[in-house]
CSV table of C-alpha atoms in Angstrom, one decimal:
chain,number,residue,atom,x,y,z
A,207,UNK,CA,-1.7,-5.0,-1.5
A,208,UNK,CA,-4.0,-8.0,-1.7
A,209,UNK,CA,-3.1,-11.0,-2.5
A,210,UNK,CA,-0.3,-10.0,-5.4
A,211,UNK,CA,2.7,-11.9,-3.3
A,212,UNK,CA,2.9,-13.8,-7.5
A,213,UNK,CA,3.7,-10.4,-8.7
A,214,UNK,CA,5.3,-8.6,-5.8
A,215,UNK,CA,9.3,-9.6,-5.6
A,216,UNK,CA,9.2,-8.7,-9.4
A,217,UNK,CA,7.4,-5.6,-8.9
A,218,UNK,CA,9.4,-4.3,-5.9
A,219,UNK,CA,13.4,-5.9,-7.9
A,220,UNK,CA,12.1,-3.5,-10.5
A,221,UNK,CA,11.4,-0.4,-9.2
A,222,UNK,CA,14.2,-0.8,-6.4
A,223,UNK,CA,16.7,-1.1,-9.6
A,224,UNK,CA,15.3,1.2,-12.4
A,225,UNK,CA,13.9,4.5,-10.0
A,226,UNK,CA,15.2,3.7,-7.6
A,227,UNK,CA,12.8,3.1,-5.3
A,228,UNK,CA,14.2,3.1,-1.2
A,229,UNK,CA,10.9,4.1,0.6
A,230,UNK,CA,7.7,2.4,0.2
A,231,UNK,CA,4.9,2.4,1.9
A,232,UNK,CA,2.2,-0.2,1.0
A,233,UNK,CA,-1.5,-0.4,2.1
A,234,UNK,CA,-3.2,-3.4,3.0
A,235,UNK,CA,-6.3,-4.4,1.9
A,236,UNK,CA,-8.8,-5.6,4.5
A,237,UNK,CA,-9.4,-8.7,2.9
A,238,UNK,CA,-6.3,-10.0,2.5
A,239,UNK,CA,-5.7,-13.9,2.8
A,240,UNK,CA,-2.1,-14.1,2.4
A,241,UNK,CA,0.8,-12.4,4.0
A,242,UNK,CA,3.8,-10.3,2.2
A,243,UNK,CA,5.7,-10.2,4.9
A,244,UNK,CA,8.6,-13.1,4.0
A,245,UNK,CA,8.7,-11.0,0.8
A,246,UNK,CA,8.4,-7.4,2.4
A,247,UNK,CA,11.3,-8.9,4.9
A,248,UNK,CA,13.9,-9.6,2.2
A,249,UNK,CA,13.9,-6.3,0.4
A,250,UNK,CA,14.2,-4.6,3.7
A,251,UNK,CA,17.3,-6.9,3.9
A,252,UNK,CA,18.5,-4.8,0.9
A,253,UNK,CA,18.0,-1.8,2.5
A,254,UNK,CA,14.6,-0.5,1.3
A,255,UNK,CA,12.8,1.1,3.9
A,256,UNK,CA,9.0,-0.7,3.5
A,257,UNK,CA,6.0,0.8,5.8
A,258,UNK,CA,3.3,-1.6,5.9
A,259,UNK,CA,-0.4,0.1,6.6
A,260,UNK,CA,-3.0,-2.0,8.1
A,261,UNK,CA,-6.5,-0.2,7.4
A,262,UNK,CA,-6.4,1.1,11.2
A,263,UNK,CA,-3.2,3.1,10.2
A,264,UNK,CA,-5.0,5.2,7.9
A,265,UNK,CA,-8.6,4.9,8.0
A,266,UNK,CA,-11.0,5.8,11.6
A,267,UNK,CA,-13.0,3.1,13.1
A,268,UNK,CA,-13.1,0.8,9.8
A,269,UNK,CA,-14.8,3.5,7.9
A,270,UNK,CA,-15.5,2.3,4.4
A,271,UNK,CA,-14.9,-1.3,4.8
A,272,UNK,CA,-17.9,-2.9,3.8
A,273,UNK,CA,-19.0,-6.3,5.3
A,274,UNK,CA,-17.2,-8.9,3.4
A,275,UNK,CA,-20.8,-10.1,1.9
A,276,UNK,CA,-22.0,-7.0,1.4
A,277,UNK,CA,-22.7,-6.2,-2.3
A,278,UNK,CA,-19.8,-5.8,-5.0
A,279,UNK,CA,-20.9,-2.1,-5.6
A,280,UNK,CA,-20.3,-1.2,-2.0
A,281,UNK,CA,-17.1,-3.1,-2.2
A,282,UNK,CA,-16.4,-0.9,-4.7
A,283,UNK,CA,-17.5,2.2,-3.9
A,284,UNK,CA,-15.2,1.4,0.0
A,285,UNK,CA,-12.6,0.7,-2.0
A,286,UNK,CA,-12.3,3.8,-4.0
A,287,UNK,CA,-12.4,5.9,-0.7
A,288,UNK,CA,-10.2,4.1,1.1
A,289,UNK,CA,-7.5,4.5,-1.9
A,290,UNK,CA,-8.4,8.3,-1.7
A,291,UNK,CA,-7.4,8.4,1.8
A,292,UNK,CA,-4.5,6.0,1.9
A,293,UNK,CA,-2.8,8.1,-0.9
A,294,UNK,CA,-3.3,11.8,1.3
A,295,UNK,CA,-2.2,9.9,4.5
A,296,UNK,CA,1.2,9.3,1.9
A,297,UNK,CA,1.7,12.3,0.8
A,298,UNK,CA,1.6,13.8,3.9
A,299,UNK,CA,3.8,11.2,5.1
A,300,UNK,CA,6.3,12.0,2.3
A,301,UNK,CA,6.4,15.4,2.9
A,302,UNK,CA,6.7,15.2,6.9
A,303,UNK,CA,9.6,13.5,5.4
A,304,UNK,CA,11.1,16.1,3.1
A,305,UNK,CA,10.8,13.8,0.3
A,306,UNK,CA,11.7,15.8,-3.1
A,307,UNK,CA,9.2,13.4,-5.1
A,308,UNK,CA,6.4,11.0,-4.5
A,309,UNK,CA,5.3,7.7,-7.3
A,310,UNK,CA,1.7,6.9,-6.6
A,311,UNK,CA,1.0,3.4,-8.0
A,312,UNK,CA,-2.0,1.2,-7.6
């Protein structure tokens, strides 16, 4: 998540009605300037379990965060790994938790 809190209490109403989703975890970006937790706070109120993932949760000693000035390609290129290992860190999350299905959504 970065930045999305516009988009987010729609997102999460959605999926918590139509799947429906009651475990989510959501990871961080590094950059982030604005915090979800008031929204991340009220659907837990509902009842839906929400991990939040800072990059230290899933990711060793900051690898592939780029510099915040560093060029857009490396940005990029961080990005891309740090989704590929945020999304095996959830599967095996989700299976450590005998989950009988997993929705990867970026």
């Amino acid at each position: 998540v970065k930045d999305d809190n516009k988009v987010l209490p729609e997102w999460l109403a959605y999926h918590y009605e139509v799947l429906p989703l009651r475990h989510l975890i959501l990871g961080l970006d590094p950059y982030i300037l604005t915090s979800a937790e008031p929204i991340i706070t009220k659907f837990r109120e509902l009842g839906m379990t929400i991990e939040v993932w800072k990059a230290d949760d899933f990711l060793e000693n900051g690898q592939f965060i780029p510099h915040a000035n560093a060029p857009d390609e490396d940005k990029f290129k961080g990005h891309y790994k740090r989704q590929e290992v945020f999304m095996t860190k959830c599967l095996q999350r989700q299976r450590a938790l005998n989950r009988s299905w997993t929705l990867m959504v970026d």
